[in-house]
C-alpha cells in the first residue's frame, strides 16, 4: 500500500494491485466563496487524477464534490 499526500485530507491510496482510491478531493482553490485556499501550490491537477478507480468522501462541504 502506498499513500500520496495531495493537500489537507486529499490523497491517493494505491494498493499493491495498483487500485487507486482518491480521498476527499480538494483540487481547486477558493472553496467557501474564495475564502479557503491551499497553503501551497498543488503538485497535481484534475487531469492527473483521471485514472483513479474510486473516490472516497469522508465528509460533505463545498471543498469536496
XYZ file of C-alpha atoms in Angstrom:
65
model
C 0.000 0.000 0.000
C 1.255 3.453 -0.920
C -0.175 6.861 0.014
C 0.436 10.081 -1.920
C -0.456 13.238 0.020
C -2.034 15.969 -2.128
C -3.486 18.530 0.305
C -5.456 18.712 3.537
C -7.419 15.418 3.671
C -6.886 14.738 -0.036
C -4.618 11.926 -1.117
C -4.365 8.767 -3.176
C -4.057 5.276 -1.749
C -2.575 2.806 -4.230
C -2.810 -0.885 -3.405
C -0.211 -3.492 -4.312
C -2.586 -4.447 -7.145
C -2.459 -0.823 -8.456
C -6.034 0.014 -7.389
C -6.181 3.772 -6.740
C -8.562 5.420 -4.271
C -8.729 9.212 -4.123
C -9.776 10.571 -0.722
C -11.580 13.856 -0.089
C -10.665 15.609 -3.337
C -9.941 19.313 -2.961
C -8.104 20.247 -6.126
C -9.258 23.785 -6.864
C -8.602 26.900 -4.805
C -11.269 29.182 -3.463
C -13.694 26.945 -1.581
C -16.321 28.707 0.516
C -16.695 31.681 -1.842
C -12.942 32.089 -2.214
C -12.168 32.261 1.498
C -10.310 28.901 1.695
C -7.204 28.352 -0.411
C -4.387 25.821 -0.369
C -1.383 26.796 1.735
C 0.997 25.747 -1.050
C 0.731 25.147 -4.808
C -0.538 21.663 -5.609
C 1.739 19.279 -7.481
C -1.174 17.745 -9.378
C -4.156 18.767 -11.498
C -7.647 17.414 -12.059
C -6.432 15.915 -15.345
C -3.739 13.925 -13.497
C -6.401 12.305 -11.312
C -8.496 10.801 -14.115
C -7.141 7.270 -13.636
C -8.389 6.644 -10.085
C -10.632 3.633 -9.522
C -12.716 5.079 -6.694
C -13.310 8.284 -4.761
C -13.898 8.251 -1.007
C -15.608 11.285 0.532
C -15.382 11.230 4.326
C -17.497 14.340 4.875
C -19.511 16.806 2.830
C -18.881 20.506 2.442
C -18.150 22.781 -0.532
C -14.483 21.800 -0.931
C -15.396 18.126 -1.616
C -17.531 17.308 -4.644
